[in-house]
Amino acid sequence: MKKGKMIILSGPSGSGKTTISHCLLSKFPELKFSVSCTTRSIRNHEIHGKDYYFLSTNSFISKIEKYQFVEWEEVYPKLFYGTLKNEISKIWKSNQHILFDIDVKGGLNLKKKYPNNSLSIFIMVNSIKILKERLITRCHKNLDKNDINIRINKAKKENNYAKLFDFVLSNIDLYKTKKQAIQIVSNFINEK
Ligand code: 5GP
């Protein structure tokens, strides 16, 4: 398979990684978003094939059995997320580099599989109080109290893995974080 590069953005839900991924996609036309499969239900603004491939659990399991995923995780109880091998080859065939917005375990798995041509960035949540506010208000309006608690507990654990990433960005000031991410990605894309 013809190989391009991959940029792996990971971090807890609510860390701001999706905002940063949108910023990078608009800044670098040579980057293409890797659309993952998920079994969670589709949200109002989302489009099948653009945000995710929304699958039934049976169909997801069938893809696991056929070894079609390069990685997959049960990110939340009974909710599966995974990256198709085919998504990666499709993007590289189109001469683009890949941008992943993926959970921490998945990000580390990808880095392990593609150590030489990948850049991994961890978006850090410094304050659980701020994370809670973000989960309740801005990003995830349709989460109930239980969903929020699950995400907060997961975030506390995930922060411990930050040191395993190539770069760690503390998302305190979004403008500054975007600028740092652009610089890091620009260096990576342009290096031979
Ligand atoms: P959400 O349901 O809020 O879109 O995403 C939940 C979490 O799943 C986020 O942390 C997101 O980055 C992660 N995620 C999205 N796609 C994948 C994937 O293909 N594999 C893994 N391991 N995690 C993913």
Short mmCIF file of C-alpha atoms and ligand atoms in Angstrom, two decimals:
data_model
loop_
_atom_site.label_atom_id
_atom_site.label_comp_id
_atom_site.label_asym_id
_atom_site.label_seq_id
_atom_site.Cartn_x
_atom_site.Cartn_y
_atom_site.Cartn_z
CA MET A 1 0.00 0.00 0.00
CA LYS A 2 1.23 3.51 -0.80
CA LYS A 3 1.90 5.19 2.53
CA GLY A 4 1.31 8.82 3.44
CA LYS A 5 1.51 10.25 6.93
CA MET A 6 -0.95 10.18 9.79
CA ILE A 7 -1.75 12.70 12.49
CA ILE A 8 -3.40 11.23 15.55
CA LEU A 9 -5.32 13.63 17.77
CA SER A 10 -6.32 12.06 21.05
CA GLY A 11 -7.51 13.20 24.42
CA PRO A 12 -10.53 12.97 26.66
CA SER A 13 -13.99 13.68 25.36
CA GLY A 14 -14.53 17.41 25.94
CA SER A 15 -10.81 18.27 25.67
CA GLY A 16 -11.48 20.25 22.50
CA LYS A 17 -9.84 17.82 20.08
CA THR A 18 -12.72 17.96 17.61
CA THR A 19 -12.46 21.78 17.42
CA ILE A 20 -8.73 21.47 16.86
CA SER A 21 -9.22 18.79 14.24
CA HIS A 22 -11.64 21.09 12.32
CA CYS A 23 -9.07 23.88 12.53
CA LEU A 24 -6.31 21.64 11.11
CA LEU A 25 -8.54 20.37 8.31
CA SER A 26 -9.36 23.90 7.20
CA LYS A 27 -5.72 24.98 7.40
CA PHE A 28 -4.17 22.02 5.54
CA PRO A 29 -5.94 20.88 2.34
CA GLU A 30 -3.53 17.94 2.14
CA LEU A 31 -5.13 16.48 5.28
CA LYS A 32 -8.20 14.24 5.15
CA PHE A 33 -10.34 13.25 8.12
CA SER A 34 -10.56 9.53 8.84
CA VAL A 35 -14.24 8.67 9.17
CA SER A 36 -14.68 6.04 11.89
CA CYS A 37 -17.41 3.48 12.38
CA THR A 38 -19.55 3.72 15.48
CA THR A 39 -22.55 1.99 16.99
CA ARG A 40 -23.75 5.06 18.87
CA SER A 41 -26.83 6.79 17.54
CA ILE A 42 -26.56 9.66 15.12
CA ARG A 43 -26.82 13.21 16.56
CA ASN A 44 -28.91 15.97 14.96
CA HIS A 45 -26.19 17.75 13.01
CA GLU A 46 -24.30 14.61 11.94
CA ILE A 47 -24.11 13.03 8.49
CA HIS A 48 -23.53 9.33 7.83
CA GLY A 49 -20.25 8.93 5.92
CA LYS A 50 -18.99 12.38 6.88
CA ASP A 51 -18.89 12.38 10.68
CA TYR A 52 -19.07 8.63 11.17
CA TYR A 53 -20.30 5.48 9.48
CA PHE A 54 -23.21 4.69 11.81
CA LEU A 55 -23.55 0.91 12.10
CA SER A 56 -25.71 -1.53 13.99
CA THR A 57 -23.87 -3.56 16.64
CA ASN A 58 -24.27 -6.70 14.50
CA SER A 59 -22.75 -5.08 11.49
CA PHE A 60 -19.87 -3.71 13.62
CA ILE A 61 -19.20 -7.18 15.06
CA SER A 62 -19.25 -8.70 11.60
CA LYS A 63 -16.51 -6.24 10.53
CA ILE A 64 -14.46 -7.22 13.61
CA GLU A 65 -14.80 -10.88 12.63
CA LYS A 66 -13.67 -10.12 9.08
CA TYR A 67 -10.58 -8.26 10.41
CA GLN A 68 -11.67 -5.08 8.65
CA PHE A 69 -10.59 -2.74 11.46
CA VAL A 70 -7.06 -1.50 12.02
CA GLU A 71 -8.20 -0.72 15.59
CA TRP A 72 -11.48 -0.70 17.48
CA GLU A 73 -12.56 -0.02 21.06
CA GLU A 74 -15.61 -0.19 23.26
CA VAL A 75 -15.08 3.49 24.08
CA TYR A 76 -18.15 3.69 26.34
CA PRO A 77 -20.16 0.76 27.72
CA LYS A 78 -21.78 -1.03 24.74
CA LEU A 79 -20.67 1.70 22.31
CA PHE A 80 -18.09 0.62 19.77
CA TYR A 81 -15.82 2.82 17.67
CA GLY A 82 -13.30 1.69 15.08
CA THR A 83 -11.12 2.68 12.14
CA LEU A 84 -11.44 0.66 8.95
CA LYS A 85 -8.26 -0.49 7.19
CA ASN A 86 -10.01 0.51 3.99
CA GLU A 87 -10.43 4.14 5.18
CA ILE A 88 -6.67 4.44 5.61
CA SER A 89 -5.79 2.96 2.21
CA LYS A 90 -8.46 5.08 0.48
CA ILE A 91 -7.00 8.33 1.87
CA TRP A 92 -3.39 7.44 1.11
CA LYS A 93 -4.36 6.39 -2.41
CA SER A 94 -5.76 9.91 -2.91
CA ASN A 95 -2.28 11.28 -2.01
CA GLN A 96 -3.46 12.86 1.22
CA HIS A 97 -2.35 12.53 4.82
CA ILE A 98 -4.78 11.27 7.44
CA LEU A 99 -6.14 13.07 10.48
CA PHE A 100 -7.64 10.95 13.25
CA ASP A 101 -9.86 12.15 16.09
CA ILE A 102 -9.73 9.09 18.24
CA ASP A 103 -9.78 7.99 21.88
CA VAL A 104 -6.56 7.55 23.84
CA LYS A 105 -6.23 3.76 23.61
CA GLY A 106 -7.02 3.81 19.89
CA GLY A 107 -4.49 6.59 19.36
CA LEU A 108 -1.75 4.64 21.10
CA ASN A 109 -2.60 1.52 19.10
CA LEU A 110 -2.31 3.41 15.82
CA LYS A 111 1.02 4.93 16.88
CA LYS A 112 2.33 1.45 17.68
CA LYS A 113 1.23 0.13 14.27
CA TYR A 114 2.60 3.06 12.28
CA PRO A 115 5.57 4.33 14.36
CA ASN A 116 7.54 5.88 11.51
CA ASN A 117 4.98 7.88 9.62
CA SER A 118 2.68 9.04 12.43
CA LEU A 119 2.52 12.05 14.72
CA SER A 120 0.53 11.68 17.93
CA ILE A 121 -0.83 14.70 19.80
CA PHE A 122 -2.57 14.53 23.15
CA ILE A 123 -5.00 17.32 23.99
CA MET A 124 -4.88 17.65 27.75
CA VAL A 125 -7.69 18.57 30.11
CA ASN A 126 -6.12 20.48 33.00
CA SER A 127 -9.19 21.05 35.09
CA ILE A 128 -11.98 18.57 35.74
CA LYS A 129 -14.19 21.54 36.67
CA ILE A 130 -13.70 23.09 33.22
CA LEU A 131 -14.21 19.72 31.54
CA LYS A 132 -17.50 19.27 33.38
CA GLU A 133 -18.67 22.72 32.27
CA ARG A 134 -17.71 21.95 28.66
CA LEU A 135 -19.50 18.60 28.68
CA ILE A 136 -22.63 20.15 30.14
CA THR A 137 -22.79 23.26 27.97
CA ARG A 138 -20.85 23.66 24.78
CA CYS A 139 -19.96 20.43 23.12
CA HIS A 140 -22.26 17.67 24.21
CA LYS A 141 -25.71 19.08 24.81
CA ASN A 142 -27.43 15.71 24.62
CA LEU A 143 -25.49 13.93 27.38
CA ASP A 144 -27.28 13.05 30.58
CA LYS A 145 -25.74 13.13 34.10
CA ASN A 146 -24.62 9.51 33.92
CA ASP A 147 -22.94 10.03 30.50
CA ILE A 148 -21.11 13.05 31.89
CA ASN A 149 -19.85 11.15 34.93
CA ILE A 150 -18.63 8.28 32.72
CA ARG A 151 -16.68 10.78 30.58
CA ILE A 152 -15.18 12.57 33.59
CA ASN A 153 -13.95 9.32 35.14
CA LYS A 154 -12.53 8.25 31.81
CA ALA A 155 -10.78 11.64 31.36
CA LYS A 156 -9.06 11.30 34.76
CA LYS A 157 -7.62 7.94 33.70
CA GLU A 158 -6.77 9.06 30.16
CA ASN A 159 -4.68 12.04 31.33
CA ASN A 160 -2.17 9.49 32.73
CA TYR A 161 -1.34 8.34 29.20
CA ALA A 162 -0.37 11.79 27.93
CA LYS A 163 3.35 11.10 28.33
CA LEU A 164 3.18 8.34 25.72
CA PHE A 165 2.29 10.82 22.96
CA ASP A 166 4.75 12.76 20.77
CA PHE A 167 3.28 16.10 21.88
CA VAL A 168 0.99 17.19 24.70
CA LEU A 169 -1.02 20.40 24.32
CA SER A 170 -2.78 21.87 27.33
CA ASN A 171 -6.00 23.27 26.01
CA ILE A 172 -6.39 26.26 28.35
CA ASP A 173 -6.46 28.98 25.69
CA LEU A 174 -8.06 27.58 22.52
CA TYR A 175 -6.46 30.22 20.24
CA LYS A 176 -3.00 29.35 21.57
CA THR A 177 -3.65 25.60 21.34
CA LYS A 178 -4.76 25.90 17.71
CA LYS A 179 -1.62 27.90 16.87
CA GLN A 180 0.62 25.29 18.51
CA ALA A 181 -1.18 22.43 16.75
CA ILE A 182 -0.82 24.16 13.36
CA GLN A 183 2.92 24.65 13.92
CA ILE A 184 3.52 21.04 14.99
CA VAL A 185 1.52 19.62 12.08
CA SER A 186 3.15 21.96 9.57
CA ASN A 187 6.63 20.82 10.69
CA PHE A 188 5.59 17.17 10.47
CA ILE A 189 3.96 17.40 7.05
CA ASN A 190 6.89 19.30 5.58
CA GLU A 191 9.66 17.12 6.97
CA LYS A 192 11.17 14.66 4.46
P1 5GP B 1 -18.22 10.90 20.18
O1 5GP B 1 -19.24 9.82 20.37
O2 5GP B 1 -18.34 11.99 21.21
O3 5GP B 1 -18.17 11.40 18.75
O4 5GP B 1 -16.79 10.23 20.39
C1 5GP B 1 -16.48 9.54 21.54
C2 5GP B 1 -15.01 9.21 21.57
O5 5GP B 1 -14.69 8.18 20.61
C3 5GP B 1 -14.10 10.38 21.22
O6 5GP B 1 -13.03 10.40 22.17
C4 5GP B 1 -13.59 10.04 19.85
O7 5GP B 1 -12.31 10.61 19.60
C5 5GP B 1 -13.49 8.53 19.94
N1 5GP B 1 -13.41 7.86 18.62
C6 5GP B 1 -13.95 8.28 17.46
N2 5GP B 1 -13.65 7.43 16.47
C7 5GP B 1 -12.89 6.45 17.02
C8 5GP B 1 -12.25 5.27 16.48
O8 5GP B 1 -12.32 4.94 15.29
N3 5GP B 1 -11.57 4.49 17.35
C9 5GP B 1 -11.45 4.80 18.68
N4 5GP B 1 -10.72 3.99 19.43
N5 5GP B 1 -12.03 5.90 19.21
C10 5GP B 1 -12.74 6.72 18.39
#
